[in-house]
Tab-separated table of C-alpha atoms in Angstrom:
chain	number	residue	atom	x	y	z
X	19	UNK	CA	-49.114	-18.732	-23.044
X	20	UNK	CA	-48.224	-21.275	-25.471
X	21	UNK	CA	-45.234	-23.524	-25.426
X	22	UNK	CA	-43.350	-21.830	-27.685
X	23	UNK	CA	-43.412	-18.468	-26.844
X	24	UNK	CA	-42.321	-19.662	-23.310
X	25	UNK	CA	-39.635	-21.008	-24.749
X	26	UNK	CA	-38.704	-18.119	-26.637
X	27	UNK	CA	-39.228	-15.697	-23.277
X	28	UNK	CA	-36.962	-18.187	-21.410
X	29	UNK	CA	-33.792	-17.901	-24.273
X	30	UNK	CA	-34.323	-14.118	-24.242
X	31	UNK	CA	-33.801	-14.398	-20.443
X	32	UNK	CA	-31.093	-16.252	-20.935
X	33	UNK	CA	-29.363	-13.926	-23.728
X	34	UNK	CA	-30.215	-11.022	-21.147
X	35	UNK	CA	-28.334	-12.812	-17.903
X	36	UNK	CA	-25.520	-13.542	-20.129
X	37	UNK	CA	-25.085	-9.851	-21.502
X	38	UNK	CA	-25.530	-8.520	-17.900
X	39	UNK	CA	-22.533	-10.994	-16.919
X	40	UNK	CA	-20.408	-10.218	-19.664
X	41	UNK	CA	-21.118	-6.986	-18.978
X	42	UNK	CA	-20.869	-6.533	-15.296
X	43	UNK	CA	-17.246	-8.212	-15.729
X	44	UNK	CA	-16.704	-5.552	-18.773
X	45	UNK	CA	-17.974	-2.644	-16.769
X	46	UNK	CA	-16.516	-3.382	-12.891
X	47	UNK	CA	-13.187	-4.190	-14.446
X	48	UNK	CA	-13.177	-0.411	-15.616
X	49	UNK	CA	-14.239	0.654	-12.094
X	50	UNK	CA	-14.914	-1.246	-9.103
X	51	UNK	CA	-17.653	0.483	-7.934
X	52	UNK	CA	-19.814	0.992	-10.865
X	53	UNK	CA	-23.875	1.232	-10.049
X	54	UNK	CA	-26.398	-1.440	-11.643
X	55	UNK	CA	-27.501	1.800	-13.647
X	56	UNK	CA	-24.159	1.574	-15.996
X	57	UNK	CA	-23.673	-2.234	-15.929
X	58	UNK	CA	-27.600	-2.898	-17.411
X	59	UNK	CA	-26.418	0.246	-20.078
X	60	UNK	CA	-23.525	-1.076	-21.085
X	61	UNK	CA	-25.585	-4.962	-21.634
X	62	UNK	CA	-28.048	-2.533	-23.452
X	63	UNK	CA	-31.055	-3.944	-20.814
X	64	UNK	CA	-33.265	-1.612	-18.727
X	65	UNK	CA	-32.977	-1.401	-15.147
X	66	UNK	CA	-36.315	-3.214	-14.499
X	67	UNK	CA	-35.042	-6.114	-16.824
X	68	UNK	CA	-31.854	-6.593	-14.551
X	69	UNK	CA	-33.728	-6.625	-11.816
X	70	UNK	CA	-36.313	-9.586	-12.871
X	71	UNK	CA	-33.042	-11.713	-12.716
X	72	UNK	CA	-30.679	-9.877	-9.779
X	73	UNK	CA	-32.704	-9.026	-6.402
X	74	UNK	CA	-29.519	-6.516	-6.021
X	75	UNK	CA	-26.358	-5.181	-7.328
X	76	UNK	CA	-24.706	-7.866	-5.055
X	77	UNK	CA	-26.165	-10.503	-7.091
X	78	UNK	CA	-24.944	-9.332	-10.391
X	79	UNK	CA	-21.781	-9.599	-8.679
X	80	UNK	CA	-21.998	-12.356	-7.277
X	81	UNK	CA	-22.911	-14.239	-10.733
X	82	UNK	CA	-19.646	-12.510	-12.121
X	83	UNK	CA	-17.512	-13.826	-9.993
X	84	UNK	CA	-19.315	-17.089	-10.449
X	85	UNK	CA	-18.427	-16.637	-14.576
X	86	UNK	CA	-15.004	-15.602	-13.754
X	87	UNK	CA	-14.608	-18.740	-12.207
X	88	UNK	CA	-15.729	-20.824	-14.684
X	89	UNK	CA	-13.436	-18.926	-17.159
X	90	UNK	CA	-10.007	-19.648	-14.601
X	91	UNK	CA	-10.974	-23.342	-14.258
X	92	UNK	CA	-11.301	-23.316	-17.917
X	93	UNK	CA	-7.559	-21.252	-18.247
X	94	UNK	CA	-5.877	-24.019	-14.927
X	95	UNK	CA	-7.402	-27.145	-16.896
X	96	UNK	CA	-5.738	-26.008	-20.516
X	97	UNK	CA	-2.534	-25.305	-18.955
X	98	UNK	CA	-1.391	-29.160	-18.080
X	99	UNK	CA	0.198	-28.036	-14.914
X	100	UNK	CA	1.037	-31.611	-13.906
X	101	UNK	CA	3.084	-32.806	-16.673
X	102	UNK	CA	6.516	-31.829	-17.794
X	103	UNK	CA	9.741	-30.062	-16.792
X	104	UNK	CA	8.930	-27.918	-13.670
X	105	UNK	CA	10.223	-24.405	-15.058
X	106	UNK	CA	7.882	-25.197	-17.730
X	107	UNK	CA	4.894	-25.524	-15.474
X	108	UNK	CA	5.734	-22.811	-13.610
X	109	UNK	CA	5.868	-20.946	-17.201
X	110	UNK	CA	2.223	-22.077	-17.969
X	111	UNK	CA	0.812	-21.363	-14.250
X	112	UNK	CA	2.451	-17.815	-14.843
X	113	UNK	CA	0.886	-17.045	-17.839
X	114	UNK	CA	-2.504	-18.467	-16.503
X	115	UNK	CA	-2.535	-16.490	-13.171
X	116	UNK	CA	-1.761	-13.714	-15.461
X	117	UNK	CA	-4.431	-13.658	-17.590
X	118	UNK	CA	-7.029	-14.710	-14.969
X	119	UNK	CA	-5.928	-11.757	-12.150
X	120	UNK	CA	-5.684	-9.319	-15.262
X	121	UNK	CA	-9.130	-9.487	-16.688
X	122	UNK	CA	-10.431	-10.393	-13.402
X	123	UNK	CA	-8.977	-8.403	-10.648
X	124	UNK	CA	-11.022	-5.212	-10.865
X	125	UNK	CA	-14.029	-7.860	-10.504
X	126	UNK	CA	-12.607	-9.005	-6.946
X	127	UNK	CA	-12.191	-5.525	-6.039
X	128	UNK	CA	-15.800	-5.155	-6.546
X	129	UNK	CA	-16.470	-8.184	-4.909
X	130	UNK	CA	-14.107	-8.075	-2.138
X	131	UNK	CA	-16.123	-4.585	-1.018
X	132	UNK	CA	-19.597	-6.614	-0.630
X	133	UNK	CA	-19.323	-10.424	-0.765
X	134	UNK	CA	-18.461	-12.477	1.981
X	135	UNK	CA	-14.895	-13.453	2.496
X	136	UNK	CA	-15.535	-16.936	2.846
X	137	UNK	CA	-16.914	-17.138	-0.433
X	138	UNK	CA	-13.499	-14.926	-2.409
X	139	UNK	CA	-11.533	-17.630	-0.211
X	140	UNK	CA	-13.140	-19.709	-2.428
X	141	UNK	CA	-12.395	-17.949	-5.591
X	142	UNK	CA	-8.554	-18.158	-4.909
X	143	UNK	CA	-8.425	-21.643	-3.338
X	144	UNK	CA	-8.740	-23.867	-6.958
X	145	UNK	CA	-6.178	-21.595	-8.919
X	146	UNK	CA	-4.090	-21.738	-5.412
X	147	UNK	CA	-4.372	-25.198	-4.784
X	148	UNK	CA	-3.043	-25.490	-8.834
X	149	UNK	CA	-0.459	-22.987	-7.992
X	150	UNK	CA	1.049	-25.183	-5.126
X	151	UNK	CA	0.868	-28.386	-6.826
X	152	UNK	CA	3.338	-27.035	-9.486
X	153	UNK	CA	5.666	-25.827	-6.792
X	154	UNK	CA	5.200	-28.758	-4.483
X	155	UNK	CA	6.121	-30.995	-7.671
X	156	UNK	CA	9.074	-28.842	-8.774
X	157	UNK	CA	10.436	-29.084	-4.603
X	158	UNK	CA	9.958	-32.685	-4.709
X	159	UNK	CA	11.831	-32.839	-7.495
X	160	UNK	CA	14.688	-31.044	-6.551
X	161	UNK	CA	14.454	-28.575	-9.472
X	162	UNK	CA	13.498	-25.741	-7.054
X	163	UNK	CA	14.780	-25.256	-3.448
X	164	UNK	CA	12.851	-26.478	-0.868
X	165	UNK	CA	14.358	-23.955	2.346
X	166	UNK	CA	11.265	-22.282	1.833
X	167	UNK	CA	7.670	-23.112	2.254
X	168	UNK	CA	5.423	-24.169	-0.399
X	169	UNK	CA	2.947	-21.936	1.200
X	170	UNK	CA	5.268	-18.961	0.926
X	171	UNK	CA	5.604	-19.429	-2.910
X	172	UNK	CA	1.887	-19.791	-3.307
X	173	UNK	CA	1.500	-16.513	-1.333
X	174	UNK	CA	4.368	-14.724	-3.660
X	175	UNK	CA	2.906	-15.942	-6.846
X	176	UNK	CA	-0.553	-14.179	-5.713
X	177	UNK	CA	1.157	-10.845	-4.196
X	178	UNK	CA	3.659	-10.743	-7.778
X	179	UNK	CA	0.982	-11.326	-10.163
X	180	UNK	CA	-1.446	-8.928	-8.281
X	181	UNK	CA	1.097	-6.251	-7.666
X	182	UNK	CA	2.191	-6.181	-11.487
X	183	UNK	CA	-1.859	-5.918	-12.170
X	184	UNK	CA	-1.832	-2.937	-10.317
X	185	UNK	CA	1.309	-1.594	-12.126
X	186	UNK	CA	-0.362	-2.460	-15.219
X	187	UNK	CA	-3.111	-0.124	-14.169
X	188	UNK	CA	-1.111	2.598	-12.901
X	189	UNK	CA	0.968	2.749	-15.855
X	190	UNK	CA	4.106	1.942	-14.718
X	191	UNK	CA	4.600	-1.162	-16.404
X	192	UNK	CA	3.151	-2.471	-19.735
X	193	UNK	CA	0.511	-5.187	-19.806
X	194	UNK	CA	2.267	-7.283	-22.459
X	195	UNK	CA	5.408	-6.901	-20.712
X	196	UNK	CA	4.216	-8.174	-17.188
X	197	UNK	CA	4.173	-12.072	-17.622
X	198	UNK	CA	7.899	-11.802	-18.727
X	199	UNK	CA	8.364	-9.689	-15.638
X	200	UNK	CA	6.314	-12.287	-13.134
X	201	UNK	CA	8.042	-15.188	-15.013
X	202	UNK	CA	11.543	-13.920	-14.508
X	203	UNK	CA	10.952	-12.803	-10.712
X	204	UNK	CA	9.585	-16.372	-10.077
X	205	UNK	CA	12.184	-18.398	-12.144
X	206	UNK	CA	14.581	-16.708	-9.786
X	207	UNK	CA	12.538	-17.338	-6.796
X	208	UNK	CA	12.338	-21.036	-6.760
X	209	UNK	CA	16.186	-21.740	-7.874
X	210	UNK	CA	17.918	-23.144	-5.003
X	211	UNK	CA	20.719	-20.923	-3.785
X	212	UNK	CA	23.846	-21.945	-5.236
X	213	UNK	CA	22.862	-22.720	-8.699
X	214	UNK	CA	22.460	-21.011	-11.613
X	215	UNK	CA	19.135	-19.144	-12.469
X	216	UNK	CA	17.858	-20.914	-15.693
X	217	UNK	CA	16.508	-19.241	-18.351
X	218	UNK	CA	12.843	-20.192	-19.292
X	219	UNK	CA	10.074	-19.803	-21.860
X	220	UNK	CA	11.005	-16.111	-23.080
X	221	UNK	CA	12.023	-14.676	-19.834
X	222	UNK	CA	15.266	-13.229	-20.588
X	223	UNK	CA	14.398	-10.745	-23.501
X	224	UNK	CA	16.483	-7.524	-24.792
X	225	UNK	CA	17.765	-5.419	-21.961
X	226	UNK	CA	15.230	-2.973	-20.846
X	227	UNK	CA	16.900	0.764	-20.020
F	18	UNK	CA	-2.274	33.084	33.460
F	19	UNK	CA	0.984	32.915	34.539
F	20	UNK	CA	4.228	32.398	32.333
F	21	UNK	CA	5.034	29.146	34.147
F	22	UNK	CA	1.093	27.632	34.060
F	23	UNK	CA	1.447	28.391	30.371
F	24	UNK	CA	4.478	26.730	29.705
F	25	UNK	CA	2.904	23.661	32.165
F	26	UNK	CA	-0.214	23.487	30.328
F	27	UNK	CA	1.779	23.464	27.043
F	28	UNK	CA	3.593	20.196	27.966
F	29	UNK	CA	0.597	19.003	28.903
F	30	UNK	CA	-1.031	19.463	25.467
F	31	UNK	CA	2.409	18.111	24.001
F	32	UNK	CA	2.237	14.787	25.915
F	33	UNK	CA	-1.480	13.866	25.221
F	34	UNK	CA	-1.016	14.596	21.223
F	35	UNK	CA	2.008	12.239	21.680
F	36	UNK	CA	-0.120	9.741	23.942
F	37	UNK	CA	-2.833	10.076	20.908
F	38	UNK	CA	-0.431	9.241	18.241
F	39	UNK	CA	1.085	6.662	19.433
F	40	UNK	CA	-2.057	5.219	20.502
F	41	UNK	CA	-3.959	5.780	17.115
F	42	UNK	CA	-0.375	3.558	15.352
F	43	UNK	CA	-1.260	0.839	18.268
F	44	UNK	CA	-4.974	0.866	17.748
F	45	UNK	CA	-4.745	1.467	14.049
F	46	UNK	CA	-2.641	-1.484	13.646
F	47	UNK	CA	-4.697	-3.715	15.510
F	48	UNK	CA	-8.416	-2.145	13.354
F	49	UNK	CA	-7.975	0.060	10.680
F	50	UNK	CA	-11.671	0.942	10.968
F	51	UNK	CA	-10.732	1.849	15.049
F	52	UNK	CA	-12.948	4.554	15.838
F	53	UNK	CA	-12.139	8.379	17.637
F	54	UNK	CA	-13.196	7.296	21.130
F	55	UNK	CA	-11.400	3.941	21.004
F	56	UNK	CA	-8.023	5.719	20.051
F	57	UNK	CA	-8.884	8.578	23.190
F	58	UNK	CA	-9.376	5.426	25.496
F	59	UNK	CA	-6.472	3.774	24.737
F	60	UNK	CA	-4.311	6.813	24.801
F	61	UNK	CA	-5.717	7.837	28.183
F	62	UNK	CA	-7.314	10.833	27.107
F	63	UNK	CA	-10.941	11.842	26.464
F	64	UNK	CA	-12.987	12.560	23.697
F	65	UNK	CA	-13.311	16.471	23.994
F	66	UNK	CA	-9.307	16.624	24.628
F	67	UNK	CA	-8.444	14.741	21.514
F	68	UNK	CA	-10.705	16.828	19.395
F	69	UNK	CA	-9.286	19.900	20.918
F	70	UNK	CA	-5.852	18.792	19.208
F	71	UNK	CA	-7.379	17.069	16.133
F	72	UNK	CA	-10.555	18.348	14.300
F	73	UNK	CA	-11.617	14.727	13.392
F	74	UNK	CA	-10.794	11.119	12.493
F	75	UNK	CA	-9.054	11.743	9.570
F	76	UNK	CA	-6.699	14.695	11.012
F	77	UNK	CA	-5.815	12.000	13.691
F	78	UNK	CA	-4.505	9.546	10.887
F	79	UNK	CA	-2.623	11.794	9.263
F	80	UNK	CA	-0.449	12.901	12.324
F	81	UNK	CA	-0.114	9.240	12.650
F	82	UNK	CA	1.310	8.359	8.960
F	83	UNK	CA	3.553	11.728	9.439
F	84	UNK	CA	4.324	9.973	12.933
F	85	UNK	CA	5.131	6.481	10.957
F	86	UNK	CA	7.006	8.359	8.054
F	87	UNK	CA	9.473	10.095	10.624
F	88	UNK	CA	10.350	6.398	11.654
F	89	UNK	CA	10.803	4.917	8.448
F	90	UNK	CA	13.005	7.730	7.424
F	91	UNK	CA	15.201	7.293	10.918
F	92	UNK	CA	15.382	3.215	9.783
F	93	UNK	CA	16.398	4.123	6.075
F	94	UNK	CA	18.997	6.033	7.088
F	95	UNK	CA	20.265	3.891	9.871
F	96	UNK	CA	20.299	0.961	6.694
F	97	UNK	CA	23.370	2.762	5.614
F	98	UNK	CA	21.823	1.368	1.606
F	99	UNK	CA	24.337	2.951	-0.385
F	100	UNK	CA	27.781	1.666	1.121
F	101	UNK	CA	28.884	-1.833	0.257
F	102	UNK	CA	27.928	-4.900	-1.107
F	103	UNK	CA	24.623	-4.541	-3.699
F	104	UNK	CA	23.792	-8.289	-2.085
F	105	UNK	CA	24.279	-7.300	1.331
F	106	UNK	CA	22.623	-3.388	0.840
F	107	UNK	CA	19.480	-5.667	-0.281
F	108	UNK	CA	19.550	-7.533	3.025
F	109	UNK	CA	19.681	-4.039	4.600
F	110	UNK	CA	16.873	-2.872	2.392
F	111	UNK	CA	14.686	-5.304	2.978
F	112	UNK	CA	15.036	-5.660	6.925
F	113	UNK	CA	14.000	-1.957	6.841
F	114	UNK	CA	11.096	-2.314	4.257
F	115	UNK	CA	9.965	-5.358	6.626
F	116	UNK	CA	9.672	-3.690	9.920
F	117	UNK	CA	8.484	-0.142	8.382
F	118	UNK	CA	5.842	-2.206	6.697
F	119	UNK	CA	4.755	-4.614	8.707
F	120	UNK	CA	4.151	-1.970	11.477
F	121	UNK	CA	3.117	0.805	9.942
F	122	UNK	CA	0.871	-1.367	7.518
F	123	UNK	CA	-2.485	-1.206	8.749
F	124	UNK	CA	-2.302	2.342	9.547
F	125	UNK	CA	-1.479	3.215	6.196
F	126	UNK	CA	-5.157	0.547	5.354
F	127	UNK	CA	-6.791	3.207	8.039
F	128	UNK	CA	-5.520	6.162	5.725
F	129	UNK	CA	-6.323	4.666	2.515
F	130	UNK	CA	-9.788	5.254	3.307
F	131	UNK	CA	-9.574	8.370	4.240
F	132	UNK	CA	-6.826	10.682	3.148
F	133	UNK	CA	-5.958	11.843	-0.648
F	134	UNK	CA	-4.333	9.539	-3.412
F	135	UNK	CA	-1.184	11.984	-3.273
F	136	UNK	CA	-0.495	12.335	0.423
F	137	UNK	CA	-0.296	8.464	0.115
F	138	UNK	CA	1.503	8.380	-2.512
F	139	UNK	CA	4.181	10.857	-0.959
F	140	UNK	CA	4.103	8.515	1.903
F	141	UNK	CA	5.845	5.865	-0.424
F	142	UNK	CA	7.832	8.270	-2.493
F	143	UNK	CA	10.721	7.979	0.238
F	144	UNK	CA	10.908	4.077	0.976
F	145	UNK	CA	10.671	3.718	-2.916
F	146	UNK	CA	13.172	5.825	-3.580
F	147	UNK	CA	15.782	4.304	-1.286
F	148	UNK	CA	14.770	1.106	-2.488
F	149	UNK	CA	14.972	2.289	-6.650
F	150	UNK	CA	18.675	3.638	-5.290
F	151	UNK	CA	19.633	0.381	-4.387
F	152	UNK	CA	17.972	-1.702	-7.129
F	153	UNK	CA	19.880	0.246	-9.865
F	154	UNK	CA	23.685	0.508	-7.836
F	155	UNK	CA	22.949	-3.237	-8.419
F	156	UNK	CA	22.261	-3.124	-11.659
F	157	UNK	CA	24.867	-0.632	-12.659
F	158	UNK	CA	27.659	-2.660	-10.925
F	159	UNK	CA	26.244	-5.722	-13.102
F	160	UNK	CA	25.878	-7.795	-9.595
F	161	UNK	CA	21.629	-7.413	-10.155
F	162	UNK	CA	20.324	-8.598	-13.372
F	163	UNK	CA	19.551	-5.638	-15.795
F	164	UNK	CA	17.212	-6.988	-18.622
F	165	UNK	CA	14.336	-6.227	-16.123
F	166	UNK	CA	13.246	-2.501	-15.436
F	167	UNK	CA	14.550	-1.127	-11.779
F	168	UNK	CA	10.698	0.205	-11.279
F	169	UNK	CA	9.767	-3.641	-11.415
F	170	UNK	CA	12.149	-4.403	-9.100
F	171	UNK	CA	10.421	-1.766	-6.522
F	172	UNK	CA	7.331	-2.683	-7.140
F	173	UNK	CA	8.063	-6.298	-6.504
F	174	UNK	CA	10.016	-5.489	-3.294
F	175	UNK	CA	6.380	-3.214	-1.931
F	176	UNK	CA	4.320	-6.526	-3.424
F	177	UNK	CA	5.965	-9.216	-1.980
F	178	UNK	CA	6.627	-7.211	1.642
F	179	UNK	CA	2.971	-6.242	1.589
F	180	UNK	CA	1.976	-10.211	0.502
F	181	UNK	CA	4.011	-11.006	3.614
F	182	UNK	CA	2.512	-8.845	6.289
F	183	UNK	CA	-1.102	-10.200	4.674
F	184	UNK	CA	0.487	-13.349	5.107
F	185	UNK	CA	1.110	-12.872	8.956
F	186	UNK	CA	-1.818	-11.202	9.924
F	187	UNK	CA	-3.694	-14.050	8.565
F	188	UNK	CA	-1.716	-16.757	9.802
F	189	UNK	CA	-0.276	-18.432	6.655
F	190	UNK	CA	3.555	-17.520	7.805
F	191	UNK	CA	5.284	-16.752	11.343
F	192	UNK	CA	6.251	-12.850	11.583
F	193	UNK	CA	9.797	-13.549	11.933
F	194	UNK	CA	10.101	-15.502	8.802
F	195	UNK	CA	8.973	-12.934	7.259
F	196	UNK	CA	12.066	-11.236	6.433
F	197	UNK	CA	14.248	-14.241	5.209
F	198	UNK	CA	11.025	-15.471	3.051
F	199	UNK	CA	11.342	-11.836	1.440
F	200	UNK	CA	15.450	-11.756	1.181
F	201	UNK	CA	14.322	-15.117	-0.297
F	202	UNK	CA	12.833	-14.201	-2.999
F	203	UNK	CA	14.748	-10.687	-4.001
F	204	UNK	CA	17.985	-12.503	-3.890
F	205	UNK	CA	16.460	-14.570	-6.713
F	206	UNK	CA	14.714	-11.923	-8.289
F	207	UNK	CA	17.835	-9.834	-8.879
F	208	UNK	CA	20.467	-12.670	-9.966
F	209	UNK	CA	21.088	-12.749	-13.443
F	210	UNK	CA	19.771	-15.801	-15.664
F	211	UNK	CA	22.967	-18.211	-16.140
F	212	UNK	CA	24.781	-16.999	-12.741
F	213	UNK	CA	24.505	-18.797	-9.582
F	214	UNK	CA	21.643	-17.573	-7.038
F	215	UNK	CA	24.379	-16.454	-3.717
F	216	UNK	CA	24.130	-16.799	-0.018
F	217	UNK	CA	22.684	-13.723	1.131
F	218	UNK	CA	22.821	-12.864	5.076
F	219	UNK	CA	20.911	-15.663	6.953
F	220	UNK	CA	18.320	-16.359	3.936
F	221	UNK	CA	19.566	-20.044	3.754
F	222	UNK	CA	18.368	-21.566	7.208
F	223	UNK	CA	17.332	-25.191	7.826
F	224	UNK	CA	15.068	-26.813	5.110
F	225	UNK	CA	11.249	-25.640	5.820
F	226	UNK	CA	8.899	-28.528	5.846
């Protein structure tokens, strides 16, 4: 085989992976437990073909996850968490965790049914470890109250942003409504008792009946 | 048979289901995956007697949830949620959403698996709707902040009690924290942007390293 058609076999494996990724992530976000079968459809690749990269349908998985993470290091970095007024951070984390458990929780459902739970650990720890920086900042600072644990507003944060997901999915609440809804609930969360609740970002929009 | 060995044997049958419920909430609690003999075991009971009551796993679990939804109805109603003070009705709510919840939790994990979507569901419907009653009295008497939807509010009062109880089992928070961390939190989540966030019950305790 000559040089060049090596190379050209090697970026065709390459295009394939990444349209089995993409699509995996497309495909399990739809429904958890989708088979190998629909996931090399939908990244228009035969079975066989998936199968010369992933030994099994745990390792297509596996690789997603490893994308997804990629992609929320990608969203933490952009969002500056360290720098400016607390609220403000806590704005930008919102939105972040937001998009990130959105287009990625069905993923972790998949994941969380056949992966090891040391290694999802892992996928939460950066975006937690971002998540209590900003509150451990805005506690230091005095802008939010500090009578509750850092860890607790780490864990609330995950079990807000997850539960409006789900809401999102069941169709009680609307996708482009939920970061207003996580922001607000948080905003309120982390203002010390006794003062008022400030209004961030564009939290506090028409009344909703 | 006689009359009276009838009416003896009946008791009998009455205690063991009772000895099998309770022990399938106990076991349940401790292993949602708990198997048929290990529930028999630890109610005392064998094998052939609890599938003389029960046909199989699954009937088991659902005596048990009707079991745990007779209690939470008993601790709704004791919470007295529509008389006075929106603030302190919340305290009330939440107390009872904690201990229904944190208890009954893992059983309802052991019938997730195994029982339909809808019984589930109607195993919320109740708790949810005492909750929704409360969220919107708030609302309505302008004490709870009303640009957010009252169906957010429940859902964030079942996501944040759930994130707790995760939170214990795995060690990130002491069980009876729990309940201020939540009060916490939905205190915050309810007051209106601009007002001050109040003293609710016991929520403000020493500062929490």
């Amino acid at each position: 085989m000559s040089g060049s058609s090596e190379r050209a076999q090697r970026a065709d494996a390459q295009r394939n992976v990444e349209a089995i990724l993409a699509a995996a992530i497309r495909v399990l976000a739809r429904d958890p437990k989708a088979s190998v079968s629909v996931i090399a459809k939908e990244a228009g690749v035969g079975r066989v073909t998936l199968y010369g990269h992933f030994p099994n349908r745990a390792a297509v998985i596996a690789a997603a996850v490893d994308r997804a993470l990629a992609q929320t290091t990608a969203a933490i970095d952009a969002a500056r968490l360290d720098e400016g007024d607390p609220f403000e951070a806590l704005a930008r984390l919102v939105d972040a965790s937001w998009s990130v458990t959105h287009q990625h929780g069905a993923l972790l459902v998949a994941a969380e049914r056949i992966l090891p739970v040391d290694e999802l650990s892992f996928a939460h720890a950066e975006p937690m470890a971002a998540a209590e920086a900003v509150f451990a900042r805005g506690q230091r600072s005095g802008a939010f109250r500090d009578d509750i644990s850092t860890g607790w507003l780490v864990t609330l944060l995950h079990s807000v942003t997850h539960g409006a997901s789900t809401a999102v999915h069941e169709g009680g609440i609307d996708a482009e409504d939920a970061p207003r809804l996580i922001l607000a609930t948080m905003v309120g969360a982390v203002t010390p008792p006794g003062r008022e609740v400030p209004v961030v970002g564009g939290q506090v929009a028409e009344s909703v009946p």
